[in-house]
Amino acid sequence: MELNENQKLLNSENKVLAPATRIQYFDLVVASGKGAVLTDLDGKEYVDLLASASATNTGHSHPHVVEAICQQAKQIIQYTPAYFANEPAARLATRLAELAPISGPVRVGWGNSGSDANDAIIKYARAYTKRPYIVSFTGAYHGSTYGSISISAVSLNMSRKIGPLLPDIVKVPYPDPSKKPANETLNDFVDRYWEAFKLPFETYLPVEEVAAIIIEPIQGDGGIIKAPDEYMQRLYKFAHDHGILFAIDEVNQGLGRTGKWWSIQHFNLEPDIMTVGKSIASGLPLSAVIGRAEILDSLDSPANTYTTAGNPVTTAAANATLDVIENEHLVERSEKLGKLAQEFFDQEKDKYDFIGDVRFYGLNGGVDIVDPQTHQPDSDATNMIIYRMFELGVVVISLRGYTLRIQPPLVITEEQLQHVFTAFKQTFSELAAGKLSLPENADQMGW
Ligand SMILES: Cc1ncc(COP(=O)(O)O)c(C=O)c1O
């Protein structure tokens, strides 16, 4: 069989690429992107429902961001902020401090990735509280450095073979309402998960030795799952009653993704410390840890410096990104288009019993695919759906094997979104008619 240009490049790359660096889905080589559309090496176009893993909320190569990058690159590409300040980073720090959902004096520290920003939460929490333990949640993805992988719990392959991980990390079950049996009330569900949360503290974990509880208020890679409000209120109170920092990870869900600037604003709570990354610089490597000033004052220089973190080009891109989010009202747009998407998938759910829970928080959705008889996750059907969508020119991947991940750039047009809905309609009807089959690499697809 004649190979297309994508496959030829992948064959050559596969001879040298380390397997742990790519999660397999489709034979796609991204050649270019504009807004919500990607073009591959053969010139085929796709509407992008992944947004580079929620890292391009402003869309691919937004002209304002491109212009800012080019202008800054002509001035200076890099001088390490670890030694000397630069103007775009200083401006961005002030903007982020104002935007952060934390009242009172706030400080900002730079990183290159969501992962190292979450490492910074561990460092600051331990330094500030002088306590060792960190509590995190099952289903969490906080990153791939040793610190952030240690507080994550979303894939066995992420902890397999690489231990020992960071000590003094305790994981508790994330309250995933999509797992609530129909005959259980939400209150009972919250009580049940709250009991599970308290168990470590009642049996082996001295509460006065816990530095921070870190949570994604809405889990991203865990399946786009929103913790119940009552659970979050209890968690916040528990943390503050015991001198524990309430830390949140906004790397995936921040910056308008959920229809609000920050996902924690769905709960009316303020974190003590938080992280932001991914979309902050429209995909250039930049992250930040933001927290109450007294917490970020607890570490001495150079405990959290990186040569390129807060680099002039990435921070210029981030200032331009914030301009675009503000000027194009992307937060409001996310909320509005998310409602359209929820309506569309709800209608499809009425037609097809293989569609389970549908949940959108802004333009940010999880659609579960289940076995119609058992109502259990159906990863084969999920793989058939995402592969067919790929053939039809839509990039959509799965989370946890059976959740369709719907996170397009927030600049996606309504016309492009309608095109996506049409492709889903066709795909769902083909699945129902038994016309879809698994792609050859199905057993390797996904996390
Ligand atoms: C919630 C969350 N935190 C942290 C990270 C890690 O970010 P990075 O891959 O930039 O290190 C991710 C990446 O998917 C994420 O979704």
XYZ file of C-alpha atoms and ligand atoms in Angstrom:
463
model
C 0.000 0.000 0.000
C 1.307 3.435 -0.959
C 2.198 5.502 2.133
C 0.999 9.088 2.363
C 3.344 11.902 3.444
C 2.198 11.674 7.090
C 2.967 7.961 7.242
C 6.351 8.364 5.546
C 7.439 10.947 8.114
C 6.090 8.884 11.014
C 7.919 5.786 9.784
C 11.192 7.663 9.726
C 10.583 9.351 13.089
C 9.553 6.067 14.717
C 13.061 4.706 14.159
C 14.390 7.171 16.735
C 11.499 8.528 18.782
C 11.291 7.236 22.361
C 7.869 5.569 22.811
C 7.183 7.189 26.191
C 7.014 10.608 24.514
C 3.903 10.060 22.368
C 0.395 8.906 23.159
C -0.742 7.064 20.021
C -3.907 8.088 18.203
C -3.789 8.777 14.456
C -1.259 9.004 11.624
C -1.295 12.780 11.728
C 1.642 15.111 11.209
C 0.672 18.695 11.926
C 2.030 20.939 9.193
C 0.178 24.154 10.009
C -2.769 25.551 11.904
C -5.011 28.604 11.777
C -7.686 29.260 14.389
C -9.443 25.934 14.992
C -8.204 24.269 11.793
C -5.154 22.037 11.375
C -3.568 21.017 8.093
C -1.544 17.826 7.773
C 1.441 17.040 5.553
C -0.827 15.905 2.718
C -2.823 19.130 2.854
C -5.883 17.560 4.497
C -7.719 19.879 6.886
C -9.182 18.974 10.286
C -11.276 20.883 12.780
C -9.324 20.589 16.001
C -11.263 19.527 19.117
C -8.069 19.075 21.134
C -6.453 22.541 20.912
C -3.040 21.026 21.499
C -4.281 19.548 24.787
C -6.059 22.766 25.810
C -2.888 24.767 25.147
C -4.171 27.007 22.358
C -7.345 28.611 23.680
C -6.681 31.575 21.359
C -6.464 29.263 18.327
C -3.481 28.258 16.257
C -1.107 31.042 15.253
C -3.385 33.898 16.250
C -2.074 36.943 14.296
C -1.805 39.154 17.403
C 0.227 36.492 19.218
C 2.412 35.815 16.160
C 3.101 39.539 15.792
C 4.066 39.839 19.482
C 6.436 36.857 19.186
C 8.095 38.257 16.035
C 8.487 41.769 17.443
C 9.967 40.477 20.677
C 12.297 38.033 18.904
C 13.748 40.990 16.996
C 14.491 42.793 20.290
C 15.915 39.872 22.246
C 14.954 36.199 22.311
C 16.317 35.173 25.637
C 18.027 36.570 28.642
C 17.538 34.559 31.739
C 15.028 36.116 34.123
C 16.918 34.225 36.819
C 19.437 37.115 36.723
C 17.905 40.146 35.011
C 14.353 41.378 34.477
C 12.707 41.878 31.091
C 9.800 44.156 30.237
C 7.225 41.605 28.933
C 7.720 39.330 31.955
C 7.395 42.225 34.405
C 4.201 43.385 32.679
C 2.801 39.857 32.607
C 3.544 39.240 36.293
C 1.479 42.301 37.218
C -1.376 41.259 34.917
C -1.449 37.707 36.263
C -1.354 38.906 39.866
C -4.421 41.042 39.116
C -6.245 38.285 37.216
C -5.636 35.564 39.790
C -8.691 34.754 41.927
C -6.778 35.493 45.128
C -7.403 38.610 47.208
C -4.672 40.454 49.073
C -1.027 40.663 48.052
C -0.081 38.067 45.462
C 3.248 36.930 43.999
C 4.072 35.153 40.767
C 6.892 32.718 39.941
C 7.785 31.409 36.469
C 8.156 27.931 35.056
C 8.465 26.290 31.646
C 5.634 23.773 31.961
C 2.596 22.901 34.000
C 4.652 20.114 35.528
C 7.366 22.285 37.028
C 4.774 24.809 38.209
C 3.112 22.032 40.198
C 6.507 21.035 41.573
C 6.708 24.621 42.769
C 3.434 24.191 44.679
C 4.994 21.254 46.532
C 8.153 23.251 47.285
C 6.328 26.360 48.497
C 3.757 24.431 50.506
C 6.436 22.478 52.339
C 8.568 25.578 52.915
C 5.692 27.748 54.124
C 4.003 25.235 56.408
C 7.189 23.357 57.400
C 5.139 20.169 56.944
C 5.948 17.257 54.595
C 2.700 15.678 53.323
C 0.810 16.581 50.162
C -2.686 15.219 49.519
C -3.840 14.820 45.919
C -6.570 12.956 44.056
C -7.030 9.860 41.945
C -7.675 10.794 38.312
C -5.453 13.870 38.698
C -2.921 14.821 36.085
C -0.430 17.355 37.383
C 2.475 16.615 35.052
C 5.472 14.507 34.226
C 8.392 15.713 36.368
C 9.139 13.579 39.425
C 7.252 15.923 41.734
C 4.154 16.349 39.615
C 4.060 12.718 38.497
C 4.132 11.768 42.180
C 0.932 13.698 42.865
C -0.767 12.434 39.673
C -2.901 9.303 39.367
C -4.274 8.964 35.883
C -2.200 6.292 34.138
C -0.361 3.246 35.457
C 2.345 3.777 32.820
C 3.194 7.079 34.471
C 4.357 5.414 37.684
C 5.317 1.981 36.362
C 9.084 1.230 36.443
C 10.193 4.692 37.607
C 9.780 4.554 41.381
C 10.448 5.425 44.068
C 8.396 8.536 43.573
C 8.422 11.560 45.876
C 7.737 10.501 49.478
C 4.884 11.710 51.681
C 2.187 11.947 49.037
C -1.285 10.618 49.883
C -3.972 10.116 47.227
C -7.677 10.206 47.970
C -10.531 9.367 45.575
C -11.757 12.237 43.406
C -15.534 12.650 43.742
C -16.543 11.851 40.159
C -20.325 12.367 39.920
C -20.477 10.382 36.658
C -19.855 7.354 38.909
C -22.851 8.114 41.142
C -25.422 5.307 40.950
C -28.865 6.543 39.856
C -30.402 5.528 43.186
C -27.919 7.545 45.279
C -28.636 11.192 46.114
C -25.907 13.756 45.483
C -25.752 14.381 49.241
C -25.182 10.698 49.971
C -22.583 10.576 47.213
C -20.718 13.534 48.729
C -20.944 11.974 52.208
C -19.530 8.709 50.868
C -16.554 10.427 49.206
C -16.046 12.648 52.225
C -15.751 9.553 54.442
C -13.128 8.202 52.013
C -11.295 11.529 52.175
C -11.189 11.475 55.988
C -10.088 7.850 56.311
C -6.317 8.485 55.925
C -6.525 11.301 58.511
C -8.258 8.948 60.963
C -5.865 6.047 60.485
C -2.300 7.031 59.553
C -1.954 10.621 58.325
C -1.433 13.202 61.103
C -3.358 16.253 59.934
C -0.797 18.645 61.422
C 1.843 17.179 59.117
C -0.041 17.991 55.899
C 1.253 20.980 53.910
C -1.238 21.175 51.030
C -4.211 19.610 49.380
C -3.920 20.015 45.619
C -6.932 19.564 43.374
C -8.088 20.259 39.830
C -11.510 21.803 40.636
C -12.555 20.373 37.264
C -10.358 17.444 36.269
C -9.118 17.724 32.688
C -7.243 14.591 31.635
C -9.197 12.639 34.269
C -12.320 13.002 32.059
C -13.624 16.617 32.355
C -15.110 15.930 35.764
C -16.395 18.626 38.093
C -16.265 17.895 41.796
C -19.610 18.564 43.547
C -19.827 22.029 45.077
C -20.592 20.706 48.564
C -17.480 18.494 48.451
C -15.278 21.436 47.443
C -16.713 23.586 50.252
C -15.948 20.834 52.783
C -12.456 20.393 51.381
C -11.694 24.110 51.586
C -12.975 24.321 55.164
C -11.080 21.215 56.205
C -7.855 22.637 54.757
C -8.234 25.984 56.455
C -9.362 24.498 59.776
C -6.091 22.583 59.878
C -3.558 25.085 58.547
C -3.299 23.209 55.234
C -2.865 25.132 51.972
C -5.728 24.862 49.497
C -3.861 24.506 46.190
C -5.414 24.296 42.751
C -4.134 23.338 39.315
C -5.577 25.551 36.556
C -3.113 24.393 33.892
C -5.743 22.592 31.801
C -8.947 24.355 32.844
C -7.832 27.957 33.341
C -7.899 30.971 31.022
C -11.516 30.779 29.872
C -11.676 27.082 29.070
C -14.583 26.494 31.479
C -16.582 29.614 30.602
C -14.966 31.496 33.488
C -11.413 32.807 33.761
C -10.574 30.118 36.330
C -12.315 26.839 37.055
C -12.259 27.578 40.809
C -14.691 30.445 40.122
C -17.389 27.785 39.606
C -17.158 27.261 43.368
C -16.737 30.773 44.705
C -13.573 29.766 46.560
C -10.123 31.340 46.676
C -7.018 29.196 46.487
C -3.943 29.927 48.584
C -1.713 28.952 45.689
C -2.372 27.914 42.078
C -0.699 27.033 38.807
C -1.303 28.113 35.233
C 0.358 26.874 32.032
C -0.605 25.469 28.621
C -2.714 28.248 27.002
C -1.032 31.074 28.929
C 1.431 31.729 26.074
C -0.785 30.186 23.364
C 1.412 27.107 23.455
C 4.915 28.514 23.955
C 6.560 26.953 27.000
C 5.569 29.098 29.950
C 3.884 28.429 33.259
C 3.392 30.264 36.496
C 2.823 29.545 40.131
C 0.702 32.250 41.731
C -0.049 32.507 45.408
C -0.530 34.592 48.497
C 2.588 36.730 48.960
C 3.537 35.296 52.348
C 3.566 31.784 50.862
C 5.754 32.709 47.895
C 8.037 34.675 50.220
C 8.828 31.490 52.121
C 11.497 30.215 49.712
C 14.835 31.920 49.203
C 16.561 32.512 45.886
C 17.412 30.455 43.855
C 15.066 27.691 45.043
C 12.713 28.019 42.071
C 14.582 29.378 39.062
C 14.930 28.003 35.521
C 17.118 29.468 32.778
C 14.298 30.070 30.308
C 11.277 30.468 32.624
C 9.720 33.911 32.105
C 11.673 34.277 28.878
C 10.957 37.504 26.918
C 9.432 35.778 23.874
C 7.146 33.480 25.859
C 5.982 36.307 28.121
C 5.396 38.612 25.135
C 3.259 35.816 23.674
C 1.422 35.549 26.994
C 0.666 39.282 27.148
C -0.723 39.034 23.609
C -2.711 35.934 24.611
C -4.351 37.805 27.487
C -5.147 40.687 25.064
C -6.901 38.221 22.732
C -8.867 36.536 25.524
C -10.018 39.954 26.737
C -10.602 41.694 23.388
C -12.338 38.766 21.694
C -14.377 37.966 24.827
C -13.232 34.343 24.741
C -14.411 33.605 28.266
C -17.993 34.538 27.366
C -17.616 32.796 24.009
C -16.541 29.608 25.749
C -19.645 29.697 27.929
C -21.982 30.375 25.000
C -20.569 27.753 22.618
C -20.337 25.227 25.459
C -24.105 25.488 25.875
C -24.595 24.777 22.155
C -22.379 21.717 22.438
C -24.191 20.461 25.554
C -27.532 20.805 23.715
C -26.226 18.963 20.677
C -24.844 15.985 22.624
C -27.937 15.838 24.861
C -30.074 15.465 21.722
C -27.796 12.715 20.410
C -27.951 10.984 23.800
C -31.739 10.841 23.471
C -31.265 8.974 20.188
C -28.457 6.573 21.087
C -28.115 4.474 24.219
C -24.341 4.144 23.751
C -23.984 7.786 24.819
C -23.668 7.971 28.593
C -23.006 11.072 30.685
C -22.629 14.363 28.792
C -21.114 17.322 30.631
C -19.880 20.697 29.416
C -18.334 23.463 31.515
C -17.731 26.100 28.890
C -16.404 24.831 25.600
C -14.922 21.985 27.518
C -16.771 18.731 27.515
C -16.669 15.051 28.293
C -19.024 12.666 26.516
C -18.942 9.098 27.862
C -19.401 6.165 25.488
C -20.874 3.095 27.148
C -22.113 -0.388 26.373
C -25.903 -0.036 25.889
C -26.604 -3.242 27.803
C -24.243 -2.978 30.760
C -23.799 0.844 30.784
C -20.111 0.158 31.412
C -17.341 2.094 29.587
C -16.942 0.957 25.982
C -13.446 1.713 24.758
C -13.896 -0.171 21.455
C -16.876 1.974 20.483
C -14.972 5.063 21.621
C -12.000 4.178 19.414
C -14.300 3.535 16.452
C -15.907 6.942 16.943
C -12.704 8.945 17.230
C -11.134 7.127 14.291
C -14.178 7.742 12.064
C -14.193 11.403 13.107
C -10.533 11.590 12.096
C -11.433 10.182 8.667
C -14.184 12.811 8.422
C -11.741 15.624 9.181
C -12.211 16.220 12.916
C -9.463 15.656 15.497
C -11.012 14.331 18.689
C -9.337 12.020 21.202
C -10.490 10.066 24.240
C -9.858 10.407 27.943
C -9.741 7.417 30.320
C -10.508 5.194 27.281
C -14.193 6.040 26.964
C -14.725 9.786 27.253
C -14.742 11.957 24.131
C -12.612 15.008 24.895
C -14.188 18.142 23.429
C -11.810 21.069 23.940
C -11.505 23.095 20.731
C -9.745 26.454 20.545
C -12.164 29.008 21.982
C -12.038 30.954 18.697
C -13.753 28.113 16.809
C -16.478 29.603 14.591
C -20.118 28.534 14.896
C -19.879 27.267 11.327
C -16.918 25.043 12.217
C -18.788 23.809 15.264
C -21.804 22.924 13.088
C -19.453 21.014 10.769
C -18.249 19.063 13.819
C -21.836 18.299 14.877
C -22.649 17.044 11.361
C -19.627 14.717 11.465
C -20.661 13.404 14.907
C -24.216 12.797 13.666
C -22.911 10.733 10.763
C -20.463 8.832 12.975
C -23.034 8.031 15.667
C -25.547 6.785 13.099
C -22.871 4.627 11.452
C -21.924 3.160 14.845
C -25.570 2.405 15.613
C -25.908 0.678 12.225
C -22.849 -1.486 12.947
C -20.940 0.075 10.052
C -17.799 1.122 11.956
C -14.772 -1.025 12.633
C -11.706 -0.669 14.816
C -8.551 0.849 13.313
C -5.504 -1.438 13.078
C -3.679 0.241 15.972
C -6.750 0.204 18.257
C -5.000 -1.743 21.017
C -2.302 0.955 21.260
C -4.606 3.966 21.137
C -4.869 6.278 24.097
C -3.319 6.564 27.528
C -4.162 19.848 34.914
C -2.781 19.703 34.355
N -1.731 20.052 35.122
C -0.475 19.948 34.669
C -0.209 19.455 33.415
C 1.207 19.318 32.952
O 1.536 20.351 32.091
P 2.793 20.217 31.128
O 2.506 19.094 30.195
O 2.876 21.553 30.466
O 3.967 19.951 31.985
C -1.266 19.090 32.587
C -1.014 18.547 31.234
O -1.838 17.946 30.590
C -2.588 19.211 33.068
O -3.641 18.847 32.326
